[in-house]
Amino acid sequence: MEVSNTKKHFYAIGVSYLNADLKTRGDFSLSLTQKDSLTLEAKREGIEEILITSTCNRTEVYAHVNHPIQLINLLCKHSQGTLAVFNEIGYTLKDQAAIHHIFKVGTGLDSQILGDFEIIGQIKQGFFRSKKLGMVQGFMERLVNAVIQASKRIKTETKISSGATSVAFASVQYIIKAIENISEKNILLFGTGKIGRNTCENLIKHTENDHIVLINRTHEKAKNVAGKFNVLVKEYGDLPTEIRKTDVLIVATGAQQPTISKDIIHKDSPLLILDLSIPSNVNANVEELEQVTLINLDTLSQITNKTLEDRRKYIPQAEEILEEVKDEFLQWLGHRQFAPALRALKAKLKAQQASEIKNQEKKENHCVFNSATVTISDQIIQKITGQLANYLKENPQKANSTLDVIKEVFQLDIKAHEKAN
């Protein structure tokens, strides 16, 4: 794809829980392999840096491009999502709106469960993956570091993440309320994803249940998790047998297709199934079985309690910190944007200085100018560019028009100057 030379803007495009249901989010979700494929194709298309996040609540792509359709097409090509669906429920944010959005996401202020800071870990992972593939430059590095800084400050300086509220904790809360005598019931955990591991830990902590069985496609991973908790590990082939025995089935695999369907459920007693996977790993046809109750992530995320109500009190304080760190980043960005023009102007003035000195030496019969004279002219150049830099910093709203005038007056070729240096 040929990329035009028009000015690129910073865009965020994506889908989230705010306007897409679980199935739709699953269609647009990206596995690690898909993220890498998208990143490498973006690189071939001339995109210089990119950040991708894909969680149970959202899939987003951030990059500088001429037009957001370039990112939307990449997302649709490498996921199961379609352009028609994205046009209905997707969102596109540009420049400062996109920057503000990633700050809100990374600080837990845009999370489905307010104050859930697991997303910052996902942003870090996406950043490191892009960096490994050579798709991170100065802008993205500075932006992600600023978001991480804001996240840390909000977490330590406010109580917006106080109390045990997460998808894993909400799962256990639901199980305890839905199942009587949970400590005596059989629980089967299928999958060793992060949410699954956290749920397992919370189950042991809050139910005192010693009837927990863990199954994973990779037996070794299951054994590693079991080593940390008091759970029994069974082989993947034992899954139908263990489902027949269990009262609660928690599915937290990383598969892209359903791994549980009604065909492998053979029991007459009640079975509660919690699908904690994205995309969904439990086929909706299990609900055709009278004894089965299926609960998914959206249902769990709607569980509100006093903890969440308490957290909302700290939103203003968190937003104040967010704005402070974001403003520091925008100030850096402003300086960065007009620095090439200032460097080109300085080089032009230095060239004029050298030319004028040469002309004067010819007139004065090859009399060499003394160092004091050269130093004074250097200081004048420094003052001119320094005053201009200060003006741009103090009047950011006039920066673009001011720089346009300077480029025209001094006939600056900024790109050529940056390439030469």
CSV table of C-alpha atoms in Angstrom, one decimal, residues 97-255:
chain,number,residue,atom,x,y,z
A,97,ALA,CA,-8.4,12.9,21.8
A,98,ALA,CA,-6.4,9.7,21.1
A,99,ILE,CA,-3.7,10.7,23.6
A,100,HIS,CA,-6.3,11.4,26.3
A,101,HIS,CA,-8.0,8.1,25.5
A,102,ILE,CA,-4.9,6.0,26.1
A,103,PHE,CA,-4.3,7.8,29.4
A,104,LYS,CA,-7.9,7.0,30.5
A,105,VAL,CA,-7.5,3.4,29.5
A,106,GLY,CA,-4.1,2.9,31.1
A,107,THR,CA,-5.1,4.4,34.4
A,108,GLY,CA,-8.2,2.3,34.8
A,109,LEU,CA,-10.6,5.2,34.4
A,110,ASP,CA,-12.1,3.6,31.2
A,111,SER,CA,-12.2,0.0,32.6
A,112,GLN,CA,-15.4,-2.0,32.8
A,113,ILE,CA,-14.6,-2.3,36.5
A,114,LEU,CA,-13.4,1.1,37.6
A,115,GLY,CA,-9.9,1.1,38.9
A,116,ASP,CA,-9.0,-2.2,37.4
A,117,PHE,CA,-5.3,-1.8,36.6
A,118,GLU,CA,-4.7,-5.1,34.7
A,119,ILE,CA,-4.9,-3.1,31.5
A,120,ILE,CA,-1.6,-1.3,32.1
A,121,GLY,CA,0.1,-4.7,32.1
A,122,GLN,CA,-1.5,-5.3,28.7
A,123,ILE,CA,-0.3,-2.0,27.4
A,124,LYS,CA,3.2,-2.8,28.6
A,125,GLN,CA,3.1,-6.2,26.9
A,126,GLY,CA,1.9,-4.6,23.6
A,127,PHE,CA,4.6,-2.0,23.8
A,128,PHE,CA,7.4,-4.5,24.4
A,129,ARG,CA,6.1,-6.6,21.6
A,130,SER,CA,6.1,-3.7,19.2
A,131,LYS,CA,9.6,-2.7,20.3
A,132,LYS,CA,10.9,-6.2,19.7
A,133,LEU,CA,9.5,-6.0,16.1
A,134,GLY,CA,11.2,-2.6,15.6
A,135,MET,CA,7.9,-0.6,15.7
A,136,VAL,CA,8.6,1.8,18.5
A,137,GLN,CA,10.2,5.2,18.2
A,138,GLY,CA,10.5,8.3,20.4
A,139,PHE,CA,6.9,9.3,20.4
A,140,MET,CA,5.4,6.0,21.4
A,141,GLU,CA,8.1,5.3,24.0
A,142,ARG,CA,7.5,8.6,25.7
A,143,LEU,CA,3.7,8.3,25.5
A,144,VAL,CA,3.6,4.8,27.1
A,145,ASN,CA,6.1,5.8,29.8
A,146,ALA,CA,3.9,8.8,30.6
A,147,VAL,CA,0.8,6.5,30.8
A,148,ILE,CA,2.6,4.1,33.1
A,149,GLN,CA,3.7,7.0,35.3
A,150,ALA,CA,0.1,8.3,35.5
A,151,SER,CA,-1.1,4.8,36.3
A,152,LYS,CA,1.4,4.3,39.1
A,153,ARG,CA,0.7,7.7,40.7
A,154,ILE,CA,-3.1,7.2,40.6
A,155,LYS,CA,-2.7,3.7,42.2
A,156,THR,CA,-0.4,5.0,45.0
A,157,GLU,CA,-1.9,8.5,45.6
A,158,THR,CA,-5.6,7.6,45.4
A,159,LYS,CA,-7.8,4.8,46.6
A,160,ILE,CA,-9.5,4.2,43.3
A,161,SER,CA,-8.1,0.6,43.2
A,162,SER,CA,-8.9,-0.1,46.9
A,163,GLY,CA,-10.8,-3.2,47.8
A,164,ALA,CA,-10.8,-6.5,46.0
A,165,THR,CA,-12.7,-6.0,42.8
A,166,SER,CA,-11.6,-7.7,39.6
A,167,VAL,CA,-13.1,-10.1,37.1
A,168,ALA,CA,-11.5,-13.0,39.1
A,169,PHE,CA,-12.9,-11.7,42.4
A,170,ALA,CA,-16.3,-11.0,40.9
A,171,SER,CA,-16.3,-14.6,39.6
A,172,VAL,CA,-15.8,-15.9,43.1
A,173,GLN,CA,-18.3,-13.5,44.6
A,174,TYR,CA,-20.9,-14.9,42.1
A,175,ILE,CA,-20.0,-18.5,42.8
A,176,ILE,CA,-20.3,-18.0,46.6
A,177,LYS,CA,-23.7,-16.3,46.2
A,178,ALA,CA,-25.1,-18.8,43.6
A,179,ILE,CA,-23.9,-22.1,45.2
A,180,GLU,CA,-24.8,-23.1,48.7
A,181,ASN,CA,-22.1,-24.9,50.8
A,182,ILE,CA,-19.5,-24.1,48.1
A,183,SER,CA,-16.7,-25.4,50.3
A,184,GLU,CA,-18.2,-28.9,49.9
A,185,LYS,CA,-18.8,-28.7,46.1
A,186,ASN,CA,-16.6,-29.9,43.3
A,187,ILE,CA,-15.0,-27.2,41.2
A,188,LEU,CA,-13.3,-27.7,37.8
A,189,LEU,CA,-11.0,-25.0,36.3
A,190,PHE,CA,-10.3,-25.5,32.6
A,191,GLY,CA,-7.4,-23.4,31.4
A,192,THR,CA,-4.4,-21.6,33.0
A,193,GLY,CA,-4.8,-18.1,31.6
A,194,LYS,CA,-4.2,-15.1,33.9
A,195,ILE,CA,-7.8,-14.7,34.9
A,196,GLY,CA,-8.1,-18.4,35.5
A,197,ARG,CA,-5.1,-18.4,37.8
A,198,ASN,CA,-6.4,-15.4,39.7
A,199,THR,CA,-9.8,-17.0,40.0
A,200,CYS,CA,-8.2,-20.2,41.3
A,201,GLU,CA,-6.3,-18.2,44.0
A,202,ASN,CA,-9.4,-16.3,45.0
A,203,LEU,CA,-11.4,-19.6,45.2
A,204,ILE,CA,-8.9,-21.2,47.6
A,205,LYS,CA,-8.7,-18.0,49.7
A,206,HIS,CA,-12.5,-17.3,50.0
A,207,THR,CA,-14.1,-20.7,49.8
A,208,GLU,CA,-11.7,-23.0,51.7
A,209,ASN,CA,-12.5,-25.6,49.1
A,210,ASP,CA,-10.2,-28.6,48.7
A,211,HIS,CA,-12.2,-30.2,45.8
A,212,ILE,CA,-10.7,-28.1,43.0
A,213,VAL,CA,-9.5,-29.9,39.9
A,214,LEU,CA,-7.3,-28.2,37.2
A,215,ILE,CA,-7.2,-29.2,33.6
A,216,ASN,CA,-5.2,-27.6,30.8
A,217,ARG,CA,-4.4,-28.7,27.2
A,218,THR,CA,-0.7,-28.5,28.2
A,219,HIS,CA,-0.3,-30.7,31.2
A,220,GLU,CA,3.0,-29.2,32.2
A,221,LYS,CA,1.4,-25.7,32.6
A,222,ALA,CA,-1.3,-27.1,34.7
A,223,LYS,CA,1.3,-28.8,37.0
A,224,ASN,CA,3.2,-25.5,37.3
A,225,VAL,CA,0.0,-23.7,38.4
A,226,ALA,CA,-1.0,-26.5,40.8
A,227,GLY,CA,2.4,-26.3,42.4
A,228,LYS,CA,1.4,-22.9,43.8
A,229,PHE,CA,-2.1,-23.9,44.9
A,230,ASN,CA,-3.7,-26.9,46.7
A,231,VAL,CA,-5.5,-28.3,43.6
A,232,LEU,CA,-5.6,-31.7,41.8
A,233,VAL,CA,-4.3,-31.8,38.2
A,234,LYS,CA,-6.0,-34.1,35.6
A,235,GLU,CA,-5.2,-34.9,32.0
A,236,TYR,CA,-7.0,-33.1,29.1
A,237,GLY,CA,-8.5,-36.4,28.0
A,238,ASP,CA,-10.3,-36.6,31.4
A,239,LEU,CA,-12.3,-33.4,30.7
A,240,PRO,CA,-15.7,-35.0,29.9
A,241,THR,CA,-15.4,-37.3,33.0
A,242,GLU,CA,-14.5,-34.4,35.3
A,243,ILE,CA,-17.3,-32.2,34.0
A,244,ARG,CA,-19.7,-35.0,34.9
A,245,LYS,CA,-18.4,-34.9,38.5
A,246,THR,CA,-18.3,-31.2,39.0
A,247,ASP,CA,-20.7,-28.6,40.3
A,248,VAL,CA,-18.9,-25.5,39.0
A,249,LEU,CA,-17.0,-25.3,35.7
A,250,ILE,CA,-14.7,-22.3,35.2
A,251,VAL,CA,-13.4,-21.9,31.6
A,252,ALA,CA,-10.4,-19.7,31.1
A,253,THR,CA,-8.6,-21.0,28.1
A,254,GLY,CA,-6.9,-18.9,25.4
A,255,ALA,CA,-8.5,-20.7,22.4
